[in-house]
Short mmCIF file of C-alpha atoms and ligand atoms in Angstrom, two decimals:
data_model
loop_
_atom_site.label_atom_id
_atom_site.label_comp_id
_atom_site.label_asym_id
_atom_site.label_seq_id
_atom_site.Cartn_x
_atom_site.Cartn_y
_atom_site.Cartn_z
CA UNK A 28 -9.09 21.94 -22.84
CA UNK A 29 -12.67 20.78 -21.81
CA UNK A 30 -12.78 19.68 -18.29
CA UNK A 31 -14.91 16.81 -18.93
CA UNK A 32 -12.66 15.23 -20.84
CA UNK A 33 -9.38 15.80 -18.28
CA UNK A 34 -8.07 12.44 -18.58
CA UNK A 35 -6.21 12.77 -15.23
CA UNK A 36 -6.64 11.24 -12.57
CA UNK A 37 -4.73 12.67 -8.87
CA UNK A 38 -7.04 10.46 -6.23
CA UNK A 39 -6.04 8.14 -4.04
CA UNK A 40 -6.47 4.69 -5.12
CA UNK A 41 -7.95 5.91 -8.47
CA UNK A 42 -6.32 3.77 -11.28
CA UNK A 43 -4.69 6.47 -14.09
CA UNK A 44 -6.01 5.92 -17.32
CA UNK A 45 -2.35 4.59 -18.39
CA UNK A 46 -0.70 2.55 -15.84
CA UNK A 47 3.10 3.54 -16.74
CA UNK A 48 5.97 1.36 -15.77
CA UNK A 49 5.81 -1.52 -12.68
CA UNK A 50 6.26 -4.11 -15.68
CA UNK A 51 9.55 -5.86 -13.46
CA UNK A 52 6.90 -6.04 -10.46
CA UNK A 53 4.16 -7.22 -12.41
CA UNK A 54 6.37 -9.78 -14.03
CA UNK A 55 7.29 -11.07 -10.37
CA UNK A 56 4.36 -11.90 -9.22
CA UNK A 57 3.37 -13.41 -12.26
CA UNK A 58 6.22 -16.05 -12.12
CA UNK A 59 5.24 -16.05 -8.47
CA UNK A 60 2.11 -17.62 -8.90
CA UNK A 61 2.88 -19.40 -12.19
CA UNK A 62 5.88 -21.40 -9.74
CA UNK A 63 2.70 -22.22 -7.49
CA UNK A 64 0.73 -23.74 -9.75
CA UNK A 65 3.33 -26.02 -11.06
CA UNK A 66 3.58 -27.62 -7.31
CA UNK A 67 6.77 -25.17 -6.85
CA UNK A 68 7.47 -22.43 -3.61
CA UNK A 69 7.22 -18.87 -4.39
CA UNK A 70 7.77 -16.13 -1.69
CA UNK A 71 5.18 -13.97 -0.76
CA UNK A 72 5.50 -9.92 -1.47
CA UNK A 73 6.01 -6.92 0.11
CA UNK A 74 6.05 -3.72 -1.84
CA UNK A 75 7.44 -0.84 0.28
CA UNK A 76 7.03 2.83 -1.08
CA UNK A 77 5.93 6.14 -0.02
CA UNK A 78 2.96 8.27 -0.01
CA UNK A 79 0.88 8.91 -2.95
CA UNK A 80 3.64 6.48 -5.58
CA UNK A 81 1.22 3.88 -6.63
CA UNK A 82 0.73 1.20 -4.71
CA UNK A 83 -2.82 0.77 -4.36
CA UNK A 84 -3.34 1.10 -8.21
CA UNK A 85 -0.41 -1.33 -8.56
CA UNK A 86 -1.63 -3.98 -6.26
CA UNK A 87 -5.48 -3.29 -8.20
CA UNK A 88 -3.71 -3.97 -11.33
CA UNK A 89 -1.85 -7.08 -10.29
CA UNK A 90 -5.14 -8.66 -9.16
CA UNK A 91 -6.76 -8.05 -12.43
CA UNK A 92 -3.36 -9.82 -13.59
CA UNK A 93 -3.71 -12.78 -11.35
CA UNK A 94 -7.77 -13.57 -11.79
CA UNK A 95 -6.85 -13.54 -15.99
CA UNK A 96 -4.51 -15.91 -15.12
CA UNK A 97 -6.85 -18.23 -13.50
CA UNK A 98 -5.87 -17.76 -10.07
CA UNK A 99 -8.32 -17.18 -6.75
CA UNK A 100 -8.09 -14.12 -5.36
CA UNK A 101 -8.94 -12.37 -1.54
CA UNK A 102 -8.09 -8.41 -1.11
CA UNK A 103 -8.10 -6.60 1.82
CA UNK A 104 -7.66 -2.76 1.65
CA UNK A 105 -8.01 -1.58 5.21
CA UNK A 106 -6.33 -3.64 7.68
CA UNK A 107 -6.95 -1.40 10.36
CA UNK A 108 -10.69 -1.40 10.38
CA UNK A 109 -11.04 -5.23 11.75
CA UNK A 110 -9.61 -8.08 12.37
CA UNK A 111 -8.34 -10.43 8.91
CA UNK A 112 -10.74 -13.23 9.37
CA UNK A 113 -13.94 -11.25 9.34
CA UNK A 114 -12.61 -8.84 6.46
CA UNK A 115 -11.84 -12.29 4.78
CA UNK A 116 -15.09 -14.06 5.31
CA UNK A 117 -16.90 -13.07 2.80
CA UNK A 118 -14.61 -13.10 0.41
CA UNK A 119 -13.35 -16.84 1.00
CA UNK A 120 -17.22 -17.89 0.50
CA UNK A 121 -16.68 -16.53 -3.02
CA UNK A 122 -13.83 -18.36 -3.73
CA UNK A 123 -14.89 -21.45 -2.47
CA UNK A 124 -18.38 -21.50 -3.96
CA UNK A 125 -16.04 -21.25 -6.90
CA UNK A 126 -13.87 -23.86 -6.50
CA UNK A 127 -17.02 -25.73 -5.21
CA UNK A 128 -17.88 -25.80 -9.16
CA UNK A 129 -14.52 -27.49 -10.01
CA UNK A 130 -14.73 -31.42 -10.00
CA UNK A 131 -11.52 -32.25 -8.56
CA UNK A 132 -11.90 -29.66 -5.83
CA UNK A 133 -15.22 -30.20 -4.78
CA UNK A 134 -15.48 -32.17 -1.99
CA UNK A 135 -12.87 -29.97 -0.35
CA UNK A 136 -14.53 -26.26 -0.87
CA UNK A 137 -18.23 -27.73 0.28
CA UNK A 138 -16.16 -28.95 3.64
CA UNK A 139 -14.64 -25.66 3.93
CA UNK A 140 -17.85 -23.52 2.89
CA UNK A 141 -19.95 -25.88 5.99
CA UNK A 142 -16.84 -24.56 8.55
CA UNK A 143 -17.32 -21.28 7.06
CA UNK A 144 -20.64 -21.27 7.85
CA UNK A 145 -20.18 -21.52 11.77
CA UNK A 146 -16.82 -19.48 11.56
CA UNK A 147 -18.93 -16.57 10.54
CA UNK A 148 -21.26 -17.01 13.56
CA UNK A 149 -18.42 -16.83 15.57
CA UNK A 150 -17.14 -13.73 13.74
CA UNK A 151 -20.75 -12.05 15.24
CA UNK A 152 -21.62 -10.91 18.41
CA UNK A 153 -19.52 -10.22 21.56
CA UNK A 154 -16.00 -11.33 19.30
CA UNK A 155 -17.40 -8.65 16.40
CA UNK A 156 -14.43 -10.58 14.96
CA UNK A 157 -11.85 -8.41 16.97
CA UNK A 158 -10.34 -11.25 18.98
CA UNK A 159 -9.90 -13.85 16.39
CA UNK A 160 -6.70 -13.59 14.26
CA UNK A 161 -6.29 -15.84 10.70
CA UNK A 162 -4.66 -18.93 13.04
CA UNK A 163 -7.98 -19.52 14.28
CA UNK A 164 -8.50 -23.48 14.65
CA UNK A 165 -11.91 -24.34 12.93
CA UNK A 166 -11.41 -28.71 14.32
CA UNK A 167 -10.20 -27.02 18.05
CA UNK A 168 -13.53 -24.16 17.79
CA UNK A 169 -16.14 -27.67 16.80
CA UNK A 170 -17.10 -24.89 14.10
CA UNK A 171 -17.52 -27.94 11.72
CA UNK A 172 -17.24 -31.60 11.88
CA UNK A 173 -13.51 -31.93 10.87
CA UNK A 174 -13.45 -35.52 10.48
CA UNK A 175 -13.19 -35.91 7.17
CA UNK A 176 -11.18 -33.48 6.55
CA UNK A 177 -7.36 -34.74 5.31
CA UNK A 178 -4.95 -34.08 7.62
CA UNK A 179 -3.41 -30.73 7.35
CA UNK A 180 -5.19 -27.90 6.87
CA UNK A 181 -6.65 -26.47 10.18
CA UNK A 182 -7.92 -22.55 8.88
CA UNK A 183 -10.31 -21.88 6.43
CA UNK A 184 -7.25 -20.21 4.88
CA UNK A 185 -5.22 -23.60 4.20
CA UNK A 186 -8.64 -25.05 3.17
CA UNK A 187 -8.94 -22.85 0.38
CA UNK A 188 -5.31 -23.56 -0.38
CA UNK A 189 -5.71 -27.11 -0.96
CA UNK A 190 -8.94 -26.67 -2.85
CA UNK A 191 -6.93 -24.23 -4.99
CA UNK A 192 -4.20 -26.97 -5.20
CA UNK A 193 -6.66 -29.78 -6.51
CA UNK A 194 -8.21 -27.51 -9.07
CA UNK A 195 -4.59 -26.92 -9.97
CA UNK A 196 -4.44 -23.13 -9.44
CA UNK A 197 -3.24 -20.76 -6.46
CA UNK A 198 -4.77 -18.11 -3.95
CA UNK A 199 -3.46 -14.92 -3.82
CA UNK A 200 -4.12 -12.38 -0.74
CA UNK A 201 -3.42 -8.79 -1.53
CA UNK A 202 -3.40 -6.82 1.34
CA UNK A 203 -2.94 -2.82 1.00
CA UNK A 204 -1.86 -0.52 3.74
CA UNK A 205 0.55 -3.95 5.28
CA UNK A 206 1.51 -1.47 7.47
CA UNK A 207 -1.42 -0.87 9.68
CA UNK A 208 -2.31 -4.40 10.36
CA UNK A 209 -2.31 -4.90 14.66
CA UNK A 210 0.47 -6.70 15.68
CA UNK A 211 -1.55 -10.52 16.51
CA UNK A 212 -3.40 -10.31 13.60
CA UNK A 213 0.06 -10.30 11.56
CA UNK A 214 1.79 -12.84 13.52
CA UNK A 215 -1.33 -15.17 12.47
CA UNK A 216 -1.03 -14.17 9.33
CA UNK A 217 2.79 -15.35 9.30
CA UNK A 218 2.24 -18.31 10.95
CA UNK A 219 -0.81 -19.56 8.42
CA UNK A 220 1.89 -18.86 5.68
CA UNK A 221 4.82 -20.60 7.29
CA UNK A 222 2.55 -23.47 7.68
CA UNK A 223 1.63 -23.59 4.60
CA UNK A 224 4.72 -23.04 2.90
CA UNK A 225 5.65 -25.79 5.10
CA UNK A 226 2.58 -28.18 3.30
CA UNK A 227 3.27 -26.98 -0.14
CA UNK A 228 0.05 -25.27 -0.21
CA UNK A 229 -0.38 -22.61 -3.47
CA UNK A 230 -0.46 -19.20 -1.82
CA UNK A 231 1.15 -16.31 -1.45
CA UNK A 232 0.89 -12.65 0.02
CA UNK A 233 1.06 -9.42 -1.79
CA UNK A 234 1.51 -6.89 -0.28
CA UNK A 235 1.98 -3.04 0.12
CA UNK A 236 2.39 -0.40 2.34
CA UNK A 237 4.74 2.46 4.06
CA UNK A 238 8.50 1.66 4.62
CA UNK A 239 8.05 0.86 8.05
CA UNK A 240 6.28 -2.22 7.10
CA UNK A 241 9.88 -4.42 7.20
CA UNK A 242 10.50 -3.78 11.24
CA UNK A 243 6.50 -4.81 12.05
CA UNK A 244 7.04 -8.04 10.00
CA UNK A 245 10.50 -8.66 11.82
CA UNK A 246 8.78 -7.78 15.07
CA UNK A 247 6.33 -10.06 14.81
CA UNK A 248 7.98 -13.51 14.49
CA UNK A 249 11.33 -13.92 13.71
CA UNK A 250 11.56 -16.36 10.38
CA UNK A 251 8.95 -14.21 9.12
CA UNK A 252 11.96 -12.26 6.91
CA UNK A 253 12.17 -15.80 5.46
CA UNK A 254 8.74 -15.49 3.93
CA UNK A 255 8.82 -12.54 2.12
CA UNK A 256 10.69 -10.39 -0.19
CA UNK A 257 10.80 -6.44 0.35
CA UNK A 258 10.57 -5.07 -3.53
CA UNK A 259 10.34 -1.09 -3.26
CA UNK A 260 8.20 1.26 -5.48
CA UNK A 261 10.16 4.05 -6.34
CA UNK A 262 9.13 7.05 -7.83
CA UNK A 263 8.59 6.74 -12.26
CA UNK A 264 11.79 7.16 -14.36
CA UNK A 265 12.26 10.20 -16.53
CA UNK A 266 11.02 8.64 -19.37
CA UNK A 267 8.00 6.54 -17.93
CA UNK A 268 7.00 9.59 -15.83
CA UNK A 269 7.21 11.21 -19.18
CA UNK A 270 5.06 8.80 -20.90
CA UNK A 271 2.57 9.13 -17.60
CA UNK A 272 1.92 12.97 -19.04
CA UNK A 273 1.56 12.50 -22.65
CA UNK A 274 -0.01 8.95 -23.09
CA UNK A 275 -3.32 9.73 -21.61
CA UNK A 276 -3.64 13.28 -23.83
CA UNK A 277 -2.39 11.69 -26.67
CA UNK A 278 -5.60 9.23 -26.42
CA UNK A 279 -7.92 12.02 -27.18
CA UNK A 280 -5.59 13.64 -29.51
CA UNK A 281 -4.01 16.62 -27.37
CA UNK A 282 -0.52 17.11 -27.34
CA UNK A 283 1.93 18.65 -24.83
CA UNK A 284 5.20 20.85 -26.00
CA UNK A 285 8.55 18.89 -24.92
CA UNK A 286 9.84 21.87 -22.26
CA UNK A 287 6.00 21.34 -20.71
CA UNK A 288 6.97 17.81 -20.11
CA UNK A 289 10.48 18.41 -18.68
CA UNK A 290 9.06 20.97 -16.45
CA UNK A 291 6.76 18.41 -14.78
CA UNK A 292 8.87 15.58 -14.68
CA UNK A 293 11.77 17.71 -13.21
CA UNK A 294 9.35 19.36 -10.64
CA UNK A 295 7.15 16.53 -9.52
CA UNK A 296 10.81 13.95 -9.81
CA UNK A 297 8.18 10.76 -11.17
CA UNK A 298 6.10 10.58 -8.32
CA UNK A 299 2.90 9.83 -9.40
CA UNK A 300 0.51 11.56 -7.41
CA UNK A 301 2.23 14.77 -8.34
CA UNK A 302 2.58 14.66 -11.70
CA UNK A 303 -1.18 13.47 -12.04
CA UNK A 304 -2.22 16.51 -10.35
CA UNK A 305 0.10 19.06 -12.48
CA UNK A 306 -1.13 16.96 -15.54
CA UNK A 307 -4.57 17.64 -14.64
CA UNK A 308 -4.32 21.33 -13.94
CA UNK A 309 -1.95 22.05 -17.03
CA UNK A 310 -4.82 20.08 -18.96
CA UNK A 311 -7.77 22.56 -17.26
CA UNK A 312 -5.26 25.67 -17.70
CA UNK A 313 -4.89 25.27 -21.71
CA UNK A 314 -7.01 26.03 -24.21
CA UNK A 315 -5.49 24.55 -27.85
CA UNK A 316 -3.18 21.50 -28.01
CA UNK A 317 0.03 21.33 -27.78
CA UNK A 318 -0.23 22.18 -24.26
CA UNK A 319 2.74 24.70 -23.61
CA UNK A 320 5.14 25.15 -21.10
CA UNK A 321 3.45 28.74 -20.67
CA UNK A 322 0.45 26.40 -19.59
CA UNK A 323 2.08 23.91 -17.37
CA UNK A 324 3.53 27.49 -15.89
CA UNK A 325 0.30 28.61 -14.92
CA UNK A 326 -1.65 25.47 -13.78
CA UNK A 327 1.26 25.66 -10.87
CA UNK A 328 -0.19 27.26 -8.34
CA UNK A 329 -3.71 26.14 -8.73
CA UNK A 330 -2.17 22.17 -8.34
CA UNK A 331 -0.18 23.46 -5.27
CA UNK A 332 -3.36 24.80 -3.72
CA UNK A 333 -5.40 21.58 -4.87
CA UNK A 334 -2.09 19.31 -3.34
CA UNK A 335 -2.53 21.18 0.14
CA UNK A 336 -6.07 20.77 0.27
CA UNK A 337 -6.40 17.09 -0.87
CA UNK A 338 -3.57 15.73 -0.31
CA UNK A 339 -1.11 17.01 2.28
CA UNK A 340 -3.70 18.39 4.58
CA UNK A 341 -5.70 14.92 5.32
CA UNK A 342 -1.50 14.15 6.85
CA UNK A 343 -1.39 17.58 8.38
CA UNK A 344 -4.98 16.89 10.56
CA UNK A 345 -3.97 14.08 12.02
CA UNK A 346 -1.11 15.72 14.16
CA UNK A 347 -0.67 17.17 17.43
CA UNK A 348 0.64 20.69 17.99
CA UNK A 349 3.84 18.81 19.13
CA UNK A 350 4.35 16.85 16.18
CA UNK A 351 3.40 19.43 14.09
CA UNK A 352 6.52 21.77 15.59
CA UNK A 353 9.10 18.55 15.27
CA UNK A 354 8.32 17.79 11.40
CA UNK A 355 8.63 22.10 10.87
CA UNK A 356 11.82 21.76 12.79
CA UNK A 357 12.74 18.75 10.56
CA UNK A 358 11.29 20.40 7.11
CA UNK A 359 13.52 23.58 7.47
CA UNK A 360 16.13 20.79 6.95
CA UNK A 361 15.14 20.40 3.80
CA UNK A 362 13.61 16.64 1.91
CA UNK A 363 15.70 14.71 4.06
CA UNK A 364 16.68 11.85 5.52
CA UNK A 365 18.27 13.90 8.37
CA UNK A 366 20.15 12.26 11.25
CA UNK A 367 17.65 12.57 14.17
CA UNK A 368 20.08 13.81 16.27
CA UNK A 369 20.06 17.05 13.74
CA UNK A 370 16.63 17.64 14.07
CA UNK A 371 16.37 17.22 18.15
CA UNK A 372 19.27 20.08 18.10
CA UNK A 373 17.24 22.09 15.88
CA UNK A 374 14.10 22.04 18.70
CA UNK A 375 16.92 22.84 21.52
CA UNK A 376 15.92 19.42 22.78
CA UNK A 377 17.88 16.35 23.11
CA UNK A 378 17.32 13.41 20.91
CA UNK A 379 16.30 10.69 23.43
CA UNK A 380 13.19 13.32 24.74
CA UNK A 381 12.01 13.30 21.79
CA UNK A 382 12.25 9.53 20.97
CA UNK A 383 8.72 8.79 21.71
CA UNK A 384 7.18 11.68 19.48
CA UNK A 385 9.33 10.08 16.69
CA UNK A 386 8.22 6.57 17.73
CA UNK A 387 4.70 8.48 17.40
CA UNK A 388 5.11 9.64 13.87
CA UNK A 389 6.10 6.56 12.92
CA UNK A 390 3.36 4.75 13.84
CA UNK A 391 1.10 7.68 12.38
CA UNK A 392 2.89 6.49 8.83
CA UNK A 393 4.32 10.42 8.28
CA UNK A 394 7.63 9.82 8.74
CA UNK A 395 10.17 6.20 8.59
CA UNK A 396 13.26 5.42 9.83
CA UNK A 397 15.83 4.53 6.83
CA UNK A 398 18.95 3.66 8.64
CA UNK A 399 19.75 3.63 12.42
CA UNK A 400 19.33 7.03 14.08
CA UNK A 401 17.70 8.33 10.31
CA UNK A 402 14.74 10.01 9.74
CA UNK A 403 12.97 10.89 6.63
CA UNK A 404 9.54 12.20 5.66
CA UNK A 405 7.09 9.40 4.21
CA UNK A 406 4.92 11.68 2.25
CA UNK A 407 6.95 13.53 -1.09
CA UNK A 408 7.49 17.19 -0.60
CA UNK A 409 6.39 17.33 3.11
CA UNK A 410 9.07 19.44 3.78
CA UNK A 411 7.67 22.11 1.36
CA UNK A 412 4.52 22.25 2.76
CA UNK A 413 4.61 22.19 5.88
CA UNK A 414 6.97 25.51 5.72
CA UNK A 415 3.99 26.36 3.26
CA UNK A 416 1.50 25.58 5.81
CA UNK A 417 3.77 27.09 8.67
CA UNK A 418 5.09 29.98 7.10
CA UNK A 419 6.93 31.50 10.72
CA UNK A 420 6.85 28.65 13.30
CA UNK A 421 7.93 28.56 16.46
CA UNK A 422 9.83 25.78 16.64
CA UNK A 423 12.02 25.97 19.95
CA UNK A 424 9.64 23.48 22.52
CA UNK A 425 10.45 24.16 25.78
CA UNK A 426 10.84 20.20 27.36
N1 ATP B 15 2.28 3.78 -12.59
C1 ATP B 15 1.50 4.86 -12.63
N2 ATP B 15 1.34 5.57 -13.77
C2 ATP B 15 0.55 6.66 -13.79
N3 ATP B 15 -0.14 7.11 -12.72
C3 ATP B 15 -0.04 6.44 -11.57
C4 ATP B 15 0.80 5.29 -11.46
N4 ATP B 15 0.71 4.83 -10.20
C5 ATP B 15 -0.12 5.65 -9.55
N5 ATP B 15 -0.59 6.61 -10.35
C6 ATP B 15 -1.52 7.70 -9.93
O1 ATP B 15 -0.96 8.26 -8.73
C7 ATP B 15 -1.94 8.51 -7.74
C8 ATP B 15 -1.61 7.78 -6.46
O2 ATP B 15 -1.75 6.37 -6.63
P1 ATP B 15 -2.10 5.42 -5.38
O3 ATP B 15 -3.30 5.91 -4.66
O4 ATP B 15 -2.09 4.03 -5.88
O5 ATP B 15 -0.79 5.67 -4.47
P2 ATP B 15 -0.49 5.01 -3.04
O6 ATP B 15 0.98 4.72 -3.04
O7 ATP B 15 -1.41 3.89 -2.78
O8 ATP B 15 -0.79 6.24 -2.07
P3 ATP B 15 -1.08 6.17 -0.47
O9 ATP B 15 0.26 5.96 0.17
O10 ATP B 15 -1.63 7.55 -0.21
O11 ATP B 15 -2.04 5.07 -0.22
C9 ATP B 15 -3.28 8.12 -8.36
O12 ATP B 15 -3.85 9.32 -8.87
C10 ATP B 15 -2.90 7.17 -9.50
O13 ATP B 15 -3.84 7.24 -10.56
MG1 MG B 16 -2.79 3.57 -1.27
#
């Protein structure tokens, strides 16, 4: 099939040209925010799910969802990169010279956008933003004169709230990659929320990230479980992963045989990533529709090499030679979860030497813990490549 017209799309973050299934995730938010702006409490989100399943797109798609509905909207995709405040600067200025346009709301965004103003100042020079997490005090920093603001509200965060409140909508704050954000600037996070759960303000967090998500927001303050709910983003059903392959084809009028379908959902088990990347190689490898299963054969290989090189390999650089030996040892387990105990015997080692390089991983996002003394691979099909990638290891390490 032309190339050019591929409608595939195996990239990270990349929204597929048919967004298949997530329609009992959408639909929770939805009444999420729909509770807020009737006056009502809505939990914030926090979509757990591995490598490569969908959440960025997901979270992409339920923004779209919440602006049409007439709600104000801050994303952060990177975390990691700086502290919350000063990735949500310039974004809150948006929203408030928005709700600066609404009557009833008014008076409240031009407050907030003056304390703005001298919050961003402080977000420059010798700070650079690092130091300040989202409880920052605007009245206790004399960023702005506070006086006349109503009692309450004391970030920029809970200003926009009750702007959002008087205009009669809500703020929503997607954050991708939950995961990665540094311990203080979470446990400001939490604490803005609590507080304004606790002052009926209209907001609410969603959320996504790696499994290992749930014990950072435990860690971090202890009613925090209270805030949120923990929804998981599996892999697509047979028949939405299904629809994921011949939906996007069908829209330019190509077909694919029924046994070329199977193949790929039975191979790539829904997850997305996966069967985008088959999809896209089985689309290249044909030349007349129906695609065939004689097709989807061939385009295998290619979309393993592509997988290694684009996708598994940006996991693979970031380990050490040690790491690298523990996740072989635990790969010629096979997809896992494994006890960890299983995988310490099968380096000769014992499992509490090599509870930090586990602790490690973890961090790293390549591997979670799903039970007590479990560990499983965070990335689909790690196990296959990395005995792809290390064909006759070594994997005995000698403590
Ligand atoms: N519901 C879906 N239907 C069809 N394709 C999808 C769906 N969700 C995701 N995809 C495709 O899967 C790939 C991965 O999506 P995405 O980058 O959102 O995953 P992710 O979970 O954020 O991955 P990572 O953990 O690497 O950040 C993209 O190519 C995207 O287009
Ligand atoms: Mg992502």
């Amino acid at each position: 099939m032309n190339p050019i017209s591929n409608p595939y799309m195996p990239a990270a973050g990349l929204p597929p040209s048919v967004l298949v299934g997530r329609e009992a995730l959408r639909e929770r938010v939805r009444i999420g925010i729909a509770r807020l702006r009737e006056g009502r409490s809505a939990k914030s989100v926090l979509m757990v799910g591995l490598c490569g399943v969908g959440k960025t797109v997901l979270l992409q798609q339920m923004r779209s969802d919440a602006e049409g509905e007439g709600a104000y909207t801050l994303c952060i995709g990177n975390p990691e990169q700086r502290s919350l405040p000063a990735l949500l600067a310039p974004q809150l200025r948006q929203v408030l010279l928005r709700l600066s346009q609404t009557e009833a709301a008014q008076d409240t965004a031009r407050r907030a956008l003056s304390a703005l103003a001298g919050f961003t100042k402080a977000l420059e020079g010798p700070f650079n933003g690092r130091l300040i997490d989202l409880n920052f005090d605007t009245e206790a920093a004399g960023l702005a004169d506070q006086s006349q603001v109503e009692v309450g509200p004391t970030t920029l965060l809970e200003h926009a709230c009750l702007a959002a409140k008087q205009a009669g909508s809500a703020v929503v704050l997607f954050i991708d990659e939950f995961h990665c954000i540094e311990a203080t600037q979470l446990s400001g996070l939490i604490v803005v929320l609590h507080r304004c759960a606790q002052s009926r303000l209209p907001i609410i967090v969603v959320g996504a990230g790696l499994p290992q998500l749930r014990g950072r927001v435990g860690n971090a303050k202890a009613y925090a479980e209270r805030l949120f709910d923990y929804p998981a983003i599996g892999p697509l059903s047979e028949v939405e992963a299904a629809l994921a392959i011949v939906q996007p084809a069908a829209q330019d009028g190509v077909a694919f045989e029924a046994e070329a379908v199977d193949l790929i959902v039975e191979k790539t088990r829904g997850y997305p990533f996966f069967l985008q990347a088959w999809a896209s190689h089985a689309w290249d490898a044909a030349s007349t529709s129906p695609i065939s299963l004689a097709d989807v054969e061939r385009a295998w290989t290619p979309a393993i090499v592509a997988l290694d090189e684009h996708f598994f390999r940006a996991y693979f650089d970031r380990l050490t030679q040690t790491e690298k030996q523990y996740l072989r040892a635990m790969a010629d387990l096979g997809p896992g979860p494994h006890r960890s105990g299983e995988i310490a015997d099968r380096q000769g080692r014992r499992v509490q030497a090599v509870a930090p390089l586990r602790n490690g991983l973890i961090g790293k996002g390549l591997i979670w813990s799903p039970g007590h003394g479990d560990t499983a691979f965070t990335v689909p099909f790690f196990d296959e490549f990395m005995q792809r990638i290390m064909p006759c290891d070594d994997r005995r390490v000698v403590s």
